[in-house]
Short mmCIF file of C-alpha atoms and ligand atoms in Angstrom, two decimals:
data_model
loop_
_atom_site.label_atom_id
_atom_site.label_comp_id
_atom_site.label_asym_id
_atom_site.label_seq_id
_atom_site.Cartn_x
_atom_site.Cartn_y
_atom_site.Cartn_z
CA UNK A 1 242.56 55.15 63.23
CA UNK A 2 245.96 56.08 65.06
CA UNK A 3 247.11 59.16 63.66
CA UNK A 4 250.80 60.15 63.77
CA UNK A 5 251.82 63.75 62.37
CA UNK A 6 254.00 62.54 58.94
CA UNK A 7 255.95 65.94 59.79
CA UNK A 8 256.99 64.46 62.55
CA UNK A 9 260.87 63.53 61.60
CA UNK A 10 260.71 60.83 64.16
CA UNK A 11 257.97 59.35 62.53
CA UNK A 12 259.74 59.47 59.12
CA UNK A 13 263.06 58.19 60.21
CA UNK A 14 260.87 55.12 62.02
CA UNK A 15 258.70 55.13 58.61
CA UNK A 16 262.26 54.65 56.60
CA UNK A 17 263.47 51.79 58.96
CA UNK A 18 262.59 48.83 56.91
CA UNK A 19 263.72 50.70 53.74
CA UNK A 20 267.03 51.53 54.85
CA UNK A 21 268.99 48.24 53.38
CA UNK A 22 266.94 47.46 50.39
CA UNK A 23 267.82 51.14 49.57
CA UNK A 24 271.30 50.48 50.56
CA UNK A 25 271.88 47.81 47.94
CA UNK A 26 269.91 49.52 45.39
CA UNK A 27 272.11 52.26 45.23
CA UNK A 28 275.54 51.12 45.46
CA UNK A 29 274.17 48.72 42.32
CA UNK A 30 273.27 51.61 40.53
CA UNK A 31 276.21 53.22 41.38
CA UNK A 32 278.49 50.68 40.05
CA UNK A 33 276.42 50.52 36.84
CA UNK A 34 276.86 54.64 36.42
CA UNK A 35 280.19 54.51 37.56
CA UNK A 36 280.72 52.02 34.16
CA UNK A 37 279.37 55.00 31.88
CA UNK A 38 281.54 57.56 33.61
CA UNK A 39 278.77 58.83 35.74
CA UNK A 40 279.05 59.88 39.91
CA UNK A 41 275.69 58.76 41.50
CA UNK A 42 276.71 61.11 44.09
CA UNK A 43 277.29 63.85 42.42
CA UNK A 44 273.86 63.17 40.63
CA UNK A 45 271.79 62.70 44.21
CA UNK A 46 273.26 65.91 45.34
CA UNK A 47 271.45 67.70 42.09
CA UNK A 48 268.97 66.06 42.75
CA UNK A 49 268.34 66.96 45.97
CA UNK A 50 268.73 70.53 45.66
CA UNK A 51 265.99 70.62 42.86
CA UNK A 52 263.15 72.73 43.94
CA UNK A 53 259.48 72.84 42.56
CA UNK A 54 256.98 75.43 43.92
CA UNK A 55 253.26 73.77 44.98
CA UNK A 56 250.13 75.69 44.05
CA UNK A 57 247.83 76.24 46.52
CA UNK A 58 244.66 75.61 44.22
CA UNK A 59 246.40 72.47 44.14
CA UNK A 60 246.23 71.08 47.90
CA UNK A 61 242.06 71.23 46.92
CA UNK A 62 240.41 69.05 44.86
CA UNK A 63 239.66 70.24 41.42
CA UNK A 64 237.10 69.43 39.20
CA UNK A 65 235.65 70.29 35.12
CA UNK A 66 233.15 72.26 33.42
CA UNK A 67 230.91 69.27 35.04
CA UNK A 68 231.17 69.13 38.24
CA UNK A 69 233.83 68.55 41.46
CA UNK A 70 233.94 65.68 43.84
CA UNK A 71 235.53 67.53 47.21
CA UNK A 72 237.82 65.02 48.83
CA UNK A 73 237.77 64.75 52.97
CA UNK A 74 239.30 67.43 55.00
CA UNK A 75 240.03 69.59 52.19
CA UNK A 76 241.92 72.81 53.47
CA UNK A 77 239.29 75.52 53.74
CA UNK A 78 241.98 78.51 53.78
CA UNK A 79 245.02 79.28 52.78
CA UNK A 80 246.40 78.84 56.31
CA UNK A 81 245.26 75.21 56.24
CA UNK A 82 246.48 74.87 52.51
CA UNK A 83 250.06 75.86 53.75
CA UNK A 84 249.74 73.07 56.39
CA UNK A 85 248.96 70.57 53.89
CA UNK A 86 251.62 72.15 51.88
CA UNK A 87 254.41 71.54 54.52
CA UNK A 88 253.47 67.72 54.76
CA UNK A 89 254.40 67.54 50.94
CA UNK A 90 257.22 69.12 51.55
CA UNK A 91 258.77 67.27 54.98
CA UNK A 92 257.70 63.93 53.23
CA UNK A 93 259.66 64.61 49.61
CA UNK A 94 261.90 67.15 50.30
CA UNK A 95 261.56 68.99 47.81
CA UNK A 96 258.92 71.87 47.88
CA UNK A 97 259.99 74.55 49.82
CA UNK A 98 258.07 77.07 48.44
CA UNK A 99 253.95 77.72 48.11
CA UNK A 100 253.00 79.35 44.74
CA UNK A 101 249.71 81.69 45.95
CA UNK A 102 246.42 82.75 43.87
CA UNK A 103 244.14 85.70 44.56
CA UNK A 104 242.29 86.71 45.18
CA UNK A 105 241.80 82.53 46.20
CA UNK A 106 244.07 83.13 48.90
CA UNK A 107 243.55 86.92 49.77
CA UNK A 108 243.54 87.63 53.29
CA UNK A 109 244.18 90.22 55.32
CA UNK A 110 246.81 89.17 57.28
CA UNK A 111 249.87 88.64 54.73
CA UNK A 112 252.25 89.01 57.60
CA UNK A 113 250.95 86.40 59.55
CA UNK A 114 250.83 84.62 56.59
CA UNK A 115 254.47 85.16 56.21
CA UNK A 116 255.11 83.81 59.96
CA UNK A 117 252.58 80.90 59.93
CA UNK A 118 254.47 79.63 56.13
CA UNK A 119 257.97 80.18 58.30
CA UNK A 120 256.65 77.84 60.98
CA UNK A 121 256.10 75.37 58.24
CA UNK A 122 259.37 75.63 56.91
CA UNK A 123 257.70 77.06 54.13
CA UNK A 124 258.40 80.41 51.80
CA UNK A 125 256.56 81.44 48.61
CA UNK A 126 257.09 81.69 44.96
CA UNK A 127 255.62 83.32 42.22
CA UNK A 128 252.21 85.53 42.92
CA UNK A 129 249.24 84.66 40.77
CA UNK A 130 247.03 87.08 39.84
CA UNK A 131 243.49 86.45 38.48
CA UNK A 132 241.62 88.35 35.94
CA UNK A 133 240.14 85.29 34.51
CA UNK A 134 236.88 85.66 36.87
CA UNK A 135 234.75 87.61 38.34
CA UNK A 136 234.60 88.12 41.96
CA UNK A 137 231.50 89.06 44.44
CA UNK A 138 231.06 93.34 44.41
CA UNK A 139 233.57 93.42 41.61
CA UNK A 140 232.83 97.11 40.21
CA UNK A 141 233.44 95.94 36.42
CA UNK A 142 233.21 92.59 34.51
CA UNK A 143 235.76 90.50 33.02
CA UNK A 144 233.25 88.59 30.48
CA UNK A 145 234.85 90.73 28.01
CA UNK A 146 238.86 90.99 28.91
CA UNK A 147 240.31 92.51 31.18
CA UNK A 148 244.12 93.67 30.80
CA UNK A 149 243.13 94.16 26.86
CA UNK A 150 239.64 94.94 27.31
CA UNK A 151 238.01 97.76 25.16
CA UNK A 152 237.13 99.66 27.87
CA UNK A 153 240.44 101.24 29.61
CA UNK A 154 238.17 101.37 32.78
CA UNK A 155 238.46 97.66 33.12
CA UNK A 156 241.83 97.73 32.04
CA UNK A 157 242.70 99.81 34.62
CA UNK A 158 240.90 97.45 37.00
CA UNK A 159 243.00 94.64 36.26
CA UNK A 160 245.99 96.18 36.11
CA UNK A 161 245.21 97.50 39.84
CA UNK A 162 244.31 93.75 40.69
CA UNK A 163 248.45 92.71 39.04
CA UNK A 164 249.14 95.55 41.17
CA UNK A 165 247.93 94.16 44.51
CA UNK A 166 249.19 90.91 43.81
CA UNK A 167 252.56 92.55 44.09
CA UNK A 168 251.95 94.16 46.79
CA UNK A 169 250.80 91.48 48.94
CA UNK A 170 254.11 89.01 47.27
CA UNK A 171 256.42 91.71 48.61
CA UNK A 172 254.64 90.94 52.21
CA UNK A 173 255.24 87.36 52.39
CA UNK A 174 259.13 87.27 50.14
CA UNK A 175 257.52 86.39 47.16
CA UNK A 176 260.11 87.40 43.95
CA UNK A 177 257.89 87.36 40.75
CA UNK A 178 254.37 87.75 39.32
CA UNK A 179 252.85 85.31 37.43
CA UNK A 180 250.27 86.92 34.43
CA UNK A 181 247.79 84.67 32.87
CA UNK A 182 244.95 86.03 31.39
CA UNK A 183 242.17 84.57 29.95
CA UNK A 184 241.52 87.51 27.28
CA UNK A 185 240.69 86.80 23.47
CA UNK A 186 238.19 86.06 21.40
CA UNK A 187 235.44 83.19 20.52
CA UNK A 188 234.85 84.34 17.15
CA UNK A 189 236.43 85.69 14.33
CA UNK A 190 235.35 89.50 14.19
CA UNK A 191 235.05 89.83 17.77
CA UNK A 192 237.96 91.47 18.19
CA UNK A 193 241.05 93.05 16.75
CA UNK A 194 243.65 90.57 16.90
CA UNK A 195 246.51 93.62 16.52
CA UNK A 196 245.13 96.22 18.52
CA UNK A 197 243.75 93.62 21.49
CA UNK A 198 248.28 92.93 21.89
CA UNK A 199 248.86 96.48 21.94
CA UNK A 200 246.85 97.18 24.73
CA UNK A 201 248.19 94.12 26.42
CA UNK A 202 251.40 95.45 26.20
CA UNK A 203 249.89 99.02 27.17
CA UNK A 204 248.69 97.77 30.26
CA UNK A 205 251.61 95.35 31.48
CA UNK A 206 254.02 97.93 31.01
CA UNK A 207 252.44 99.85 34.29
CA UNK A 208 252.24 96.50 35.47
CA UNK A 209 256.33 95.83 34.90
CA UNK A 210 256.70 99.15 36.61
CA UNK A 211 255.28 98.24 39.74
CA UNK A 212 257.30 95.46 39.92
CA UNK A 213 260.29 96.00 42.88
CA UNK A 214 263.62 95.47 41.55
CA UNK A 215 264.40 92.12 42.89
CA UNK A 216 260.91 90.77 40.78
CA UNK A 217 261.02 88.88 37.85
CA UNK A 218 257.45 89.26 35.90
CA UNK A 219 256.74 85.70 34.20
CA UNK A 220 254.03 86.03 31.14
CA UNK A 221 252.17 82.67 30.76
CA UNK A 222 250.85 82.07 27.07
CA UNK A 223 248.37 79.78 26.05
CA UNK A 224 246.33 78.29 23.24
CA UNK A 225 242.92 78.02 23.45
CA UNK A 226 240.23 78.33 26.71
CA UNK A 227 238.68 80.42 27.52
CA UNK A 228 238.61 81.78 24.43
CA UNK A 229 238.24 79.58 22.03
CA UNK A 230 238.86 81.38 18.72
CA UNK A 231 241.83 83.73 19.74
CA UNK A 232 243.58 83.78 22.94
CA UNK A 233 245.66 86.97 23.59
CA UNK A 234 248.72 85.67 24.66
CA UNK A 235 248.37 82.36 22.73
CA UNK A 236 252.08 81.18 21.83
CA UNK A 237 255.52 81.55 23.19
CA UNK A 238 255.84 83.91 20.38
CA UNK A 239 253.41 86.42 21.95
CA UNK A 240 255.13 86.15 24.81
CA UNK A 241 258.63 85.91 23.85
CA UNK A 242 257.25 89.56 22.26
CA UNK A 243 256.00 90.88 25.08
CA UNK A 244 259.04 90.24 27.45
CA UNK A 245 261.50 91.66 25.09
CA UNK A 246 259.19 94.62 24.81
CA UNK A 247 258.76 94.92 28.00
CA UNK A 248 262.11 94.68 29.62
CA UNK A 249 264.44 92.93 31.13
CA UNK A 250 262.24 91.78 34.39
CA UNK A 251 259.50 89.98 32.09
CA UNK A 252 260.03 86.46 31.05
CA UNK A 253 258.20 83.67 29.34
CA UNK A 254 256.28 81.00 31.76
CA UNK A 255 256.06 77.33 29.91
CA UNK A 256 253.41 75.60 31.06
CA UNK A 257 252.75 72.19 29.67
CA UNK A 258 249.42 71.96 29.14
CA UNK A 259 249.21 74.98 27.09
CA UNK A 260 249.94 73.80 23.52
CA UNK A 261 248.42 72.28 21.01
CA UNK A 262 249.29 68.48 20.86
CA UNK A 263 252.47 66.95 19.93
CA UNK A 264 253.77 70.78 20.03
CA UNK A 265 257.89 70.22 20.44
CA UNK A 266 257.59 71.79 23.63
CA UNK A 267 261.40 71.00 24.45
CA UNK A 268 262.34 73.24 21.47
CA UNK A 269 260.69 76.23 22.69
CA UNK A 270 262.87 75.51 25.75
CA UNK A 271 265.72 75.84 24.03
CA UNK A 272 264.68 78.92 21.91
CA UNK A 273 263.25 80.93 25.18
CA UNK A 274 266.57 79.88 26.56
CA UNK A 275 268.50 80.68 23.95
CA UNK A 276 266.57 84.59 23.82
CA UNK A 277 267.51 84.11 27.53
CA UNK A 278 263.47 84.74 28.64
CA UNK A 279 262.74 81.00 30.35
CA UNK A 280 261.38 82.35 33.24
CA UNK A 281 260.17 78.93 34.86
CA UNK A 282 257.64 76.20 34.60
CA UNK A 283 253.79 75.64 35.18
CA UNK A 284 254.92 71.38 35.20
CA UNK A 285 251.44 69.22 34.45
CA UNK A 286 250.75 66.65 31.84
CA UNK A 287 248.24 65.68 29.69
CA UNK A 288 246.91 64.13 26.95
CA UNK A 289 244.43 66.23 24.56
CA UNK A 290 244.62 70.21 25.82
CA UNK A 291 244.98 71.60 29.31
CA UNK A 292 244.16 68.49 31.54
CA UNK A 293 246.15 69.57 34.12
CA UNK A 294 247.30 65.90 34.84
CA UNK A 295 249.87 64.80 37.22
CA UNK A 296 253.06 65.53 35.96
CA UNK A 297 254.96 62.71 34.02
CA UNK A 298 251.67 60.70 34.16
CA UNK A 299 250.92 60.73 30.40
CA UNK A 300 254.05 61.71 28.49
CA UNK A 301 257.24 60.87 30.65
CA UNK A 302 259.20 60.90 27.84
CA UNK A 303 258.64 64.26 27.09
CA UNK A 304 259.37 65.48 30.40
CA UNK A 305 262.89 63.96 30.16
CA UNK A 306 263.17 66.12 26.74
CA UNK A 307 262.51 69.02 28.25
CA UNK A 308 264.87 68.24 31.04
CA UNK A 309 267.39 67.05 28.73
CA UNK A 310 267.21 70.93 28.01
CA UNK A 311 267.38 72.25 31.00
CA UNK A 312 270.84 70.03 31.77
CA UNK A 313 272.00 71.52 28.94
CA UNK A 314 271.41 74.77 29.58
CA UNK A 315 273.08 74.01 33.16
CA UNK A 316 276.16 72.59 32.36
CA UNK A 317 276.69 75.18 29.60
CA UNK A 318 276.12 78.01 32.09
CA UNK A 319 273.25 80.02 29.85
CA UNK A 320 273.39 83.34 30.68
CA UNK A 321 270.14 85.09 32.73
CA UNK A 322 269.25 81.09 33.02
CA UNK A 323 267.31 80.46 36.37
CA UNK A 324 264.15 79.31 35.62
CA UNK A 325 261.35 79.14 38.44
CA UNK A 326 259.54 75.43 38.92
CA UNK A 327 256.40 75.21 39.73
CA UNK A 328 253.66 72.82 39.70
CA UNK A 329 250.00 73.74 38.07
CA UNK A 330 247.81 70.99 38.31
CA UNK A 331 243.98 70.31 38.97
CA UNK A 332 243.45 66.61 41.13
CA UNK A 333 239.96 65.53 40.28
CA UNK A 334 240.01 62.23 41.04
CA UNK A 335 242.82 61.71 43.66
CA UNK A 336 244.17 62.73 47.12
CA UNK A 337 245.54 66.13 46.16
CA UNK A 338 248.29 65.49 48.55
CA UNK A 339 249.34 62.16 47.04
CA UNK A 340 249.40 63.25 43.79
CA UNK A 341 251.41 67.07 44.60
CA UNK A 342 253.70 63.99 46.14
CA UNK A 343 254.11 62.00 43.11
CA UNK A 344 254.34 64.95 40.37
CA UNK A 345 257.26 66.37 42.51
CA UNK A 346 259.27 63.03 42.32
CA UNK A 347 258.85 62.70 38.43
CA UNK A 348 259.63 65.89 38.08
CA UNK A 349 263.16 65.18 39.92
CA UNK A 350 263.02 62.29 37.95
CA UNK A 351 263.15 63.44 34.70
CA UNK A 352 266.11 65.66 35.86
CA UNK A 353 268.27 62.48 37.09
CA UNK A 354 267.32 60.68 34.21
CA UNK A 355 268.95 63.24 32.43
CA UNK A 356 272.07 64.03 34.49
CA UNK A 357 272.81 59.97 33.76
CA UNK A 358 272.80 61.04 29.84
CA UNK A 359 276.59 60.31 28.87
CA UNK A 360 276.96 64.00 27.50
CA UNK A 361 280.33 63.52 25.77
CA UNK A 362 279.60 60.54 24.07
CA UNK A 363 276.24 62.19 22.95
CA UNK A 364 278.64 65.46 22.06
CA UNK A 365 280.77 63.21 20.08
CA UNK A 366 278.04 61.15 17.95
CA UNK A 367 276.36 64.01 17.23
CA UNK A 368 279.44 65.49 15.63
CA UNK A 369 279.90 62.14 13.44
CA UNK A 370 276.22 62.60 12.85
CA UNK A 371 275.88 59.25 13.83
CA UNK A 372 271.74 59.27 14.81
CA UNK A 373 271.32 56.45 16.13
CA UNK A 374 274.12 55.75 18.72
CA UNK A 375 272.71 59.63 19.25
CA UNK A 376 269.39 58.73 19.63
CA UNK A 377 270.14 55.86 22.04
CA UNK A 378 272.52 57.43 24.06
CA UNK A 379 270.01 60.10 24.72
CA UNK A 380 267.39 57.03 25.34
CA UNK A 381 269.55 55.57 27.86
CA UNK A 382 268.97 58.17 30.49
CA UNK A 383 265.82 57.48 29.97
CA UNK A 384 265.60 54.21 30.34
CA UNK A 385 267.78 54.16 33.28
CA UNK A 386 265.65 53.20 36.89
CA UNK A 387 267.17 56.05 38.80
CA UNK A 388 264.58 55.30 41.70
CA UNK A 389 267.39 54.49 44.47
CA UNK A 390 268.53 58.29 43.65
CA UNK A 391 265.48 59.67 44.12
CA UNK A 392 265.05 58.18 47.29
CA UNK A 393 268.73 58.63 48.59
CA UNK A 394 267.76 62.14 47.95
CA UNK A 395 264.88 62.15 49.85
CA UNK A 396 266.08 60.13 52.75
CA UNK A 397 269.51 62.50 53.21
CA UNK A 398 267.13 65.48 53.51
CA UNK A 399 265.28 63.88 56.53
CA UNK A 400 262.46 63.24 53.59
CA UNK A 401 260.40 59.59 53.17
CA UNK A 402 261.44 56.69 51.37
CA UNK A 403 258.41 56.25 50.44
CA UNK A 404 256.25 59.10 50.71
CA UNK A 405 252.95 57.95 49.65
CA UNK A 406 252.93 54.73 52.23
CA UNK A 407 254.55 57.21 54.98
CA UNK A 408 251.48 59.79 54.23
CA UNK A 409 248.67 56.79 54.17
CA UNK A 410 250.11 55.20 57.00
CA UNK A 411 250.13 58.40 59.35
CA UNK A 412 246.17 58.87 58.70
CA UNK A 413 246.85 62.63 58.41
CA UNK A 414 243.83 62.91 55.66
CA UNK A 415 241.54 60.91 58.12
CA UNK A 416 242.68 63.40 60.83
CA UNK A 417 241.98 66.48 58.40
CA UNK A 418 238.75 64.98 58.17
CA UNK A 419 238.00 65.67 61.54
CA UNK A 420 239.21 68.92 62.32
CA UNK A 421 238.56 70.49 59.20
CA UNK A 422 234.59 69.84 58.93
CA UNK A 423 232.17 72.14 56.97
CA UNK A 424 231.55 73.70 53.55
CA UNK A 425 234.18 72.37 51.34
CA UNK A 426 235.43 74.91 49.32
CA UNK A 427 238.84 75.94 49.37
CA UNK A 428 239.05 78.42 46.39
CA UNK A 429 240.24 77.11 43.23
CA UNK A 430 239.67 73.95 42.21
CA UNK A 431 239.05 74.74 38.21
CA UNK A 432 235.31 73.52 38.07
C1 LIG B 501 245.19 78.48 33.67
C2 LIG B 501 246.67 78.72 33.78
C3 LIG B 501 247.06 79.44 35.01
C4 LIG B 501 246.31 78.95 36.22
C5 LIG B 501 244.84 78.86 35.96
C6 LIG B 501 244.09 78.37 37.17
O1 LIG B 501 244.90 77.54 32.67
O2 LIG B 501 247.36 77.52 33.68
O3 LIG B 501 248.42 79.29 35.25
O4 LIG B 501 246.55 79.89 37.22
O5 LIG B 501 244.62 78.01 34.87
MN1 LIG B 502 249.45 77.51 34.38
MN1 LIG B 503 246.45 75.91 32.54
#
């Protein structure tokens, strides 16, 4: 198979050739039609193209469940090859300039070179993951039983050395926050003490916070259920709305999707977290019954807008300390990782035109009559609006693809990695 590098920006101009006036007319139609509500399609496509969303490396690999994985071909092996696969993403969408990194699944010892390889890419990096939700080989103390609230402050201290590390390695490579999920809490009533396992939470993330260099933000992710399945630490945004404000004024609450029970109003604790001014950013992912880890806008699109919707708010009311970090967090079981880092990346900008159409002052002014449903449907309409042709105007005016997924199948890159990246197929992460 011929194999042409989809980095390559004179293979994506030639890719965009036959695009160019179908796109054409698209747009200008869809600008007239905006241009009716009082709406600047320009304006809008320049947003849009200046939205950012971090990729995760354990993304670029094939996931997997409790059952089993399926390894795709030429799945990166290390996070050098990761990064590579991570700068087609971004060259073909235009719109994920930064890598969000694991470790230890992407420790090396080379963070420098790291730095340099990423900046070859075109690449930088966002929030640090740390991981205290495993064990790892020769790891002096086990995790089974917590670790930044475990009993035992030997473990604590462990963990909080791990954090630690994390930080030290971001400040290498021009990362600007630490991400802290942990996995601690317990499977059955009794097993623990739901007060006492917080305060040592807090106990040890405060000598986490002050680690943190002055420029970091520290983003606190909560979540329901799994591992533990009884009582999870850091469960709700309430936890962690507590713990930032406790804290101080570097810690802030990380949203991810999956991480609430279903039908959860997830767009309202948006608002409240940016009300308390603690959003910190995103972990975006969909799903449909817990923390599936789907492709983003896959299952609930309409939710996605809502929390959007939020977000414009927030924007075009200037919310103080607002600046909330996007990232993706998503496990690809069944599809090219690549394809689908692609495609949640383009809903995500989706869901953020489809709210910039949103006639705000006519929504302002039938919300104030309390008239619901002209409300309701005004608020629909940017939802219901096709804003495709923005999405790729936006693409295409950042030397990005049309149509990213036929660029990236027609170059044969994954055949290619295939190829050159033979072997055990492991990559780290990969939630199996
Ligand atoms: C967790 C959580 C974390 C992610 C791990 C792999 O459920 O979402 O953000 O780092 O999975
Ligand atoms: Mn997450
Ligand atoms: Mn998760």
């Amino acid at each position: 198979m011929a194999f042409a590098d989809p980095r390559d920006a004179n293979y994506i101009a030639s890719a965009n050739k036959p695009h160019a006036a179908t796109l054409t007319a698209d747009y200008n139609a869809l600008g007239l039609q905006l241009a009716r509500r009082g709406v600047d399609i320009d304006d809008v496509t320049r947003r849009v193209a200046a939205f950012k969303v971090a990729i995760p490396s354990w993304g670029v690999g094939t996931g997997g469940t409790r059952f089993g994985r399926f390894p795709g071909l030429g799945e990166p092996r290390n996070v050098f090859e990761k990064l590579e696969d991570c700068a087609v993403i971004h060259r073909l969408t235009g719109a994920t300039p930064t890598v969000s990194l694991h470790i230890p699944w992407d420790r090396t010892d080379d963070y420098l070179g790291l730095r340099e390889h990423a900046a070859g890419l075109g690449l930088g990096f966002d929030a640090m993951n740390s991981n205290t939700f495993q064990d790892q080989p020769g790891q002096p103390l086990s995790y089974k039983f917590g670790s930044l609230t475990h009993t035992d402050a030997a473990v604590r201290a462990q963990a909080v050395a791990h954090n630690i590390e994390c930080i030290k390695a971001g400040a290498i490579l021009g990362s600007r926050a630490l991400t802290v999920w942990i996995g601690d809490g317990a499977n059955f009533p009794g097993q623990s003490h739901l007060g006492k396992a917080f305060e040592r939470y807090l106990e040890s993330t405060a000598s986490i916070y002050k680690a943190l260099p002055a420029d970091w933000r520290m983003f606190i992710e909560h979540k329901m259920y799994e591992p533990a399945f009884y009582a999870t630490v850091i469960q709700d945004w309430g936890s962690s709305l507590m713990a930032a404000q406790t804290l101080g004024p570097k810690a802030f609450c990380l949203v991810d999707l999956g991480h609430h029970a279903p039908n959860v109003n997830i767009e309202m604790i948006v608002a409240r977290l940016i009300h308390a001014q603690r959003l910190g950013g995103f972990h975006f992912n969909d799903s449909k019954y817990g923390d599936d880890d789907l492709d983003a806008g896959s299952i609930e699109p309409f939710r996605l807008f809502l929390v959007f919707n939020e977000l414009v708010e927030a924007e075009l009311a200037k919310a103080p300390n607002y600046n909330p970090a996007h990232m993706l967090d998503q496990s690809h079981n069944v599809t090219d990782p690549i394809e689908s880092l692609m495609t949640s990346a383009i809903e995500l900008q989706r869901a953020y035109a489809q709210a910039l159409v949103v006639e705000r002052t006519r929504l302002g002014e039938y919300r104030a009559a309390n008239d619901v449903l002209m409300s309701a449907q005004t608020l629909k309409r940017g939802f219901t609006t096709d804003v495709a042709p923005i999405l790729a105007q936006a693409r295409v005016s950042k030397g990005g693809a049309a149509d990213p997924v036929a660029a990236y199948r027609d170059s044969g890159y994954r055949a290619r990695c295939a190829q050159t990246r033979p072997g055990k197929q492991n990559p780290g992460g990969g939630i199996v």
